[in-house]
Amino acid sequence: MHTVLLFLHLAAVIVWVGGMFFAHFCLRPVVAEQLPPAQRLALMAAVLGRFFRVVGLAVVVIVFSGFARMGAVGFAQAPGHWHAMAGLGLLMAAIFAVIYLALFPKLQAAVAAQDWPAAGASLNSIRRLVAGNLLLGALTVAVATLGAGLVG
Ligand code: HEM
């Protein structure tokens, strides 16, 4: 069971963090360079809609598998870097909730209304928070893997 939970945890982390890396560093710059605003914003809203649905599931899997493992070991006995990972993971999940539940519906509405300045502003806010979550994701992977030597 332990290995199954770890597999699910890591598979979901790879989808989430890898997807943010691809969206931020590969898709976004090329789309911004090659497409005019109307096409760029409609494309990004459609792509992010698909991605965020998968991330919603990934977040549930990460939090469930992570706490299931911590619970099995015992929260008091769990090493310090597991607690740090849980704190960072919950912060990332909260940021994702803001993106998906507050900002993304605004982007969708603005794209549907063909209000490109408003859509651009929403996408910009989403971009900043995704970049923040990508940084936190990288930090969390570092804490999860290197943390045993540093925190215990
Ligand atoms: C509420 C959130 C989270 C909790 C409670 C949690 C908990 C855990 C636990 C208990 C393990 C050890 C599993 C084992 O060895 O059996 C683990 C492993 C791991 N977690 Fe998390 N985690 C959370 C979020 C995250 C996030 C957001 C990331 C990355 C962005 C992450 C990355 C990792 C990695 C890379 C490992 C493997 C570490 C290793 O085996 O060396 N975790 N997590």
Short mmCIF file of C-alpha atoms and ligand atoms in Angstrom, two decimals:
data_model
loop_
_atom_site.label_atom_id
_atom_site.label_comp_id
_atom_site.label_asym_id
_atom_site.label_seq_id
_atom_site.Cartn_x
_atom_site.Cartn_y
_atom_site.Cartn_z
CA MET A 1 0.00 0.00 0.00
CA HIS A 2 2.83 2.33 0.89
CA THR A 3 4.35 2.07 -2.60
CA VAL A 4 0.95 2.52 -4.31
CA LEU A 5 0.33 5.73 -2.35
CA LEU A 6 3.83 7.02 -3.18
CA PHE A 7 3.28 6.18 -6.87
CA LEU A 8 -0.04 8.07 -6.95
CA HIS A 9 1.49 11.00 -5.03
CA LEU A 10 4.42 11.33 -7.43
CA ALA A 11 2.38 10.75 -10.61
CA ALA A 12 0.04 13.60 -9.59
CA VAL A 13 2.98 15.87 -8.64
CA ILE A 14 4.58 15.25 -12.06
CA VAL A 15 1.35 16.14 -13.91
CA TRP A 16 0.86 19.33 -11.87
CA VAL A 17 4.41 20.70 -11.69
CA GLY A 18 5.41 19.45 -15.17
CA GLY A 19 2.23 20.94 -16.65
CA MET A 20 2.93 24.33 -15.03
CA PHE A 21 6.50 24.26 -16.37
CA PHE A 22 5.30 23.49 -19.91
CA ALA A 23 2.53 26.14 -19.81
CA HIS A 24 4.78 28.85 -18.39
CA PHE A 25 8.06 28.31 -20.20
CA CYS A 26 7.06 26.65 -23.49
CA LEU A 27 3.44 27.38 -24.45
CA ARG A 28 2.90 30.94 -23.17
CA PRO A 29 5.93 32.69 -24.75
CA VAL A 30 5.33 31.15 -28.20
CA VAL A 31 1.59 31.87 -28.15
CA ALA A 32 2.30 35.49 -27.09
CA GLU A 33 4.77 35.86 -29.94
CA GLN A 34 2.77 34.26 -32.72
CA LEU A 35 -0.94 34.98 -32.13
CA PRO A 36 -2.97 38.20 -31.99
CA PRO A 37 -4.83 38.86 -28.67
CA ALA A 38 -8.23 37.40 -29.64
CA GLN A 39 -6.79 34.06 -30.76
CA ARG A 40 -4.15 33.97 -28.02
CA LEU A 41 -6.62 34.56 -25.17
CA ALA A 42 -9.25 32.15 -26.53
CA LEU A 43 -6.59 29.45 -27.00
CA MET A 44 -5.09 29.96 -23.53
CA ALA A 45 -8.55 29.88 -21.89
CA ALA A 46 -9.36 26.58 -23.65
CA VAL A 47 -5.96 25.01 -22.87
CA LEU A 48 -6.02 26.12 -19.23
CA GLY A 49 -9.60 24.85 -18.83
CA ARG A 50 -8.45 21.32 -19.76
CA PHE A 51 -5.28 21.59 -17.65
CA PHE A 52 -7.01 22.95 -14.53
CA ARG A 53 -9.61 20.14 -14.56
CA VAL A 54 -6.77 17.59 -14.43
CA VAL A 55 -4.90 19.63 -11.79
CA GLY A 56 -8.05 19.66 -9.61
CA LEU A 57 -7.94 15.86 -9.59
CA ALA A 58 -4.14 15.83 -9.07
CA VAL A 59 -4.44 18.12 -6.02
CA VAL A 60 -7.02 15.80 -4.43
CA VAL A 61 -4.75 12.78 -5.08
CA ILE A 62 -1.63 14.56 -3.71
CA VAL A 63 -3.30 15.78 -0.51
CA PHE A 64 -5.10 12.47 0.10
CA SER A 65 -2.06 10.23 -0.56
CA GLY A 66 0.27 12.56 1.37
CA PHE A 67 -1.90 12.70 4.49
CA ALA A 68 -2.70 8.98 4.25
CA ARG A 69 1.05 8.24 4.42
CA MET A 70 1.61 10.72 7.26
CA GLY A 71 -1.38 9.31 9.15
CA ALA A 72 -0.08 5.74 8.73
CA VAL A 73 3.26 6.71 10.26
CA GLY A 74 1.67 8.98 12.86
CA PHE A 75 1.70 12.79 12.62
CA ALA A 76 3.86 13.19 15.74
CA GLN A 77 6.40 10.63 14.47
CA ALA A 78 6.48 12.01 10.90
CA PRO A 79 9.83 13.63 10.01
CA GLY A 80 10.11 17.43 9.91
CA HIS A 81 10.50 17.61 6.15
CA TRP A 82 7.18 15.76 5.70
CA HIS A 83 5.47 18.47 7.78
CA ALA A 84 7.20 21.17 5.72
CA MET A 85 6.02 19.43 2.53
CA ALA A 86 2.46 19.25 3.84
CA GLY A 87 2.49 23.00 4.67
CA LEU A 88 3.88 23.95 1.26
CA GLY A 89 1.50 21.53 -0.48
CA LEU A 90 -1.54 23.05 1.26
CA LEU A 91 -0.34 26.56 0.33
CA MET A 92 -0.02 25.45 -3.32
CA ALA A 93 -3.50 23.91 -3.18
CA ALA A 94 -4.94 27.19 -1.78
CA ILE A 95 -3.27 29.20 -4.56
CA PHE A 96 -4.65 26.77 -7.13
CA ALA A 97 -8.14 27.19 -5.62
CA VAL A 98 -7.87 30.99 -6.06
CA ILE A 99 -6.76 30.53 -9.68
CA TYR A 100 -9.44 27.99 -10.57
CA LEU A 101 -12.42 29.27 -8.59
CA ALA A 102 -11.87 33.05 -8.70
CA LEU A 103 -9.64 34.05 -11.63
CA PHE A 104 -10.33 31.43 -14.29
CA PRO A 105 -14.13 32.06 -14.41
CA LYS A 106 -13.33 35.76 -15.02
CA LEU A 107 -11.04 34.82 -17.92
CA GLN A 108 -13.74 32.57 -19.40
CA ALA A 109 -16.42 35.26 -19.06
CA ALA A 110 -14.19 37.91 -20.64
CA VAL A 111 -13.30 35.60 -23.55
CA ALA A 112 -17.00 34.74 -24.07
CA ALA A 113 -17.81 38.50 -24.12
CA GLN A 114 -14.81 39.14 -26.44
CA ASP A 115 -13.59 41.71 -23.90
CA TRP A 116 -9.90 41.26 -24.73
CA PRO A 117 -8.43 43.85 -22.30
CA ALA A 118 -10.30 42.22 -19.36
CA ALA A 119 -9.32 38.73 -20.59
CA GLY A 120 -5.68 39.86 -20.85
CA ALA A 121 -5.75 41.22 -17.29
CA SER A 122 -7.23 37.95 -15.92
CA LEU A 123 -4.72 35.83 -17.82
CA ASN A 124 -1.92 38.01 -16.46
CA SER A 125 -3.07 37.44 -12.86
CA ILE A 126 -3.31 33.70 -13.54
CA ARG A 127 0.18 33.73 -15.08
CA ARG A 128 1.67 35.36 -11.98
CA LEU A 129 0.06 32.89 -9.57
CA VAL A 130 0.99 29.90 -11.74
CA ALA A 131 4.61 31.15 -11.78
CA GLY A 132 4.46 31.42 -7.97
CA ASN A 133 3.06 27.91 -7.66
CA LEU A 134 5.75 26.59 -10.01
CA LEU A 135 8.42 28.07 -7.74
CA LEU A 136 6.71 26.62 -4.66
CA GLY A 137 6.42 23.26 -6.46
CA ALA A 138 10.15 23.20 -7.17
CA LEU A 139 10.83 24.16 -3.54
CA THR A 140 8.48 21.42 -2.30
CA VAL A 141 10.23 18.76 -4.41
CA ALA A 142 13.56 19.99 -2.99
CA VAL A 143 12.20 19.82 0.57
CA ALA A 144 10.71 16.35 -0.06
CA THR A 145 13.94 14.90 -1.45
CA LEU A 146 16.78 16.89 0.15
CA GLY A 147 14.91 17.81 3.33
CA ALA A 148 15.72 14.63 5.23
CA GLY A 149 19.36 15.76 5.40
CA LEU A 150 18.44 19.33 6.39
CA VAL A 151 15.31 19.22 8.57
CA GLY A 152 15.05 15.58 9.57
C1 HEM B 1 -0.73 18.23 1.59
C2 HEM B 1 0.29 18.01 0.85
C3 HEM B 1 1.32 16.91 0.98
C4 HEM B 1 1.51 15.96 1.94
C5 HEM B 1 0.71 15.71 3.21
C6 HEM B 1 2.65 15.15 1.53
C7 HEM B 1 3.18 14.06 2.21
C8 HEM B 1 4.16 13.21 1.72
C9 HEM B 1 4.65 12.02 2.38
C10 HEM B 1 4.16 11.52 3.72
C11 HEM B 1 5.62 11.47 1.60
C12 HEM B 1 6.49 10.25 1.93
C13 HEM B 1 5.90 9.07 1.26
C14 HEM B 1 6.68 7.83 1.53
O1 HEM B 1 7.94 7.88 1.58
O2 HEM B 1 6.04 6.82 1.69
C15 HEM B 1 5.76 12.31 0.42
C16 HEM B 1 6.68 12.09 -0.60
C17 HEM B 1 6.95 12.99 -1.60
N1 HEM B 1 6.25 14.15 -1.85
FE1 HEM B 1 4.69 14.90 -0.75
N2 HEM B 1 3.13 15.66 0.35
C18 HEM B 1 2.34 16.72 -0.02
C19 HEM B 1 2.49 17.51 -1.15
C20 HEM B 1 3.53 17.41 -2.04
C21 HEM B 1 3.78 18.32 -3.14
C22 HEM B 1 2.87 19.52 -3.47
C23 HEM B 1 4.90 17.92 -3.76
C24 HEM B 1 5.64 18.50 -4.92
C25 HEM B 1 5.30 19.61 -5.55
C26 HEM B 1 5.37 16.72 -3.09
C27 HEM B 1 6.48 15.98 -3.46
C28 HEM B 1 6.86 14.80 -2.90
C29 HEM B 1 7.99 14.00 -3.35
C30 HEM B 1 8.94 14.36 -4.50
C31 HEM B 1 8.04 12.88 -2.53
C32 HEM B 1 9.06 11.70 -2.61
C33 HEM B 1 10.15 11.91 -1.60
C34 HEM B 1 11.05 10.71 -1.51
O3 HEM B 1 10.53 9.57 -1.48
O4 HEM B 1 12.26 10.91 -1.45
N3 HEM B 1 4.52 16.45 -2.03
N4 HEM B 1 4.85 13.35 0.52
#
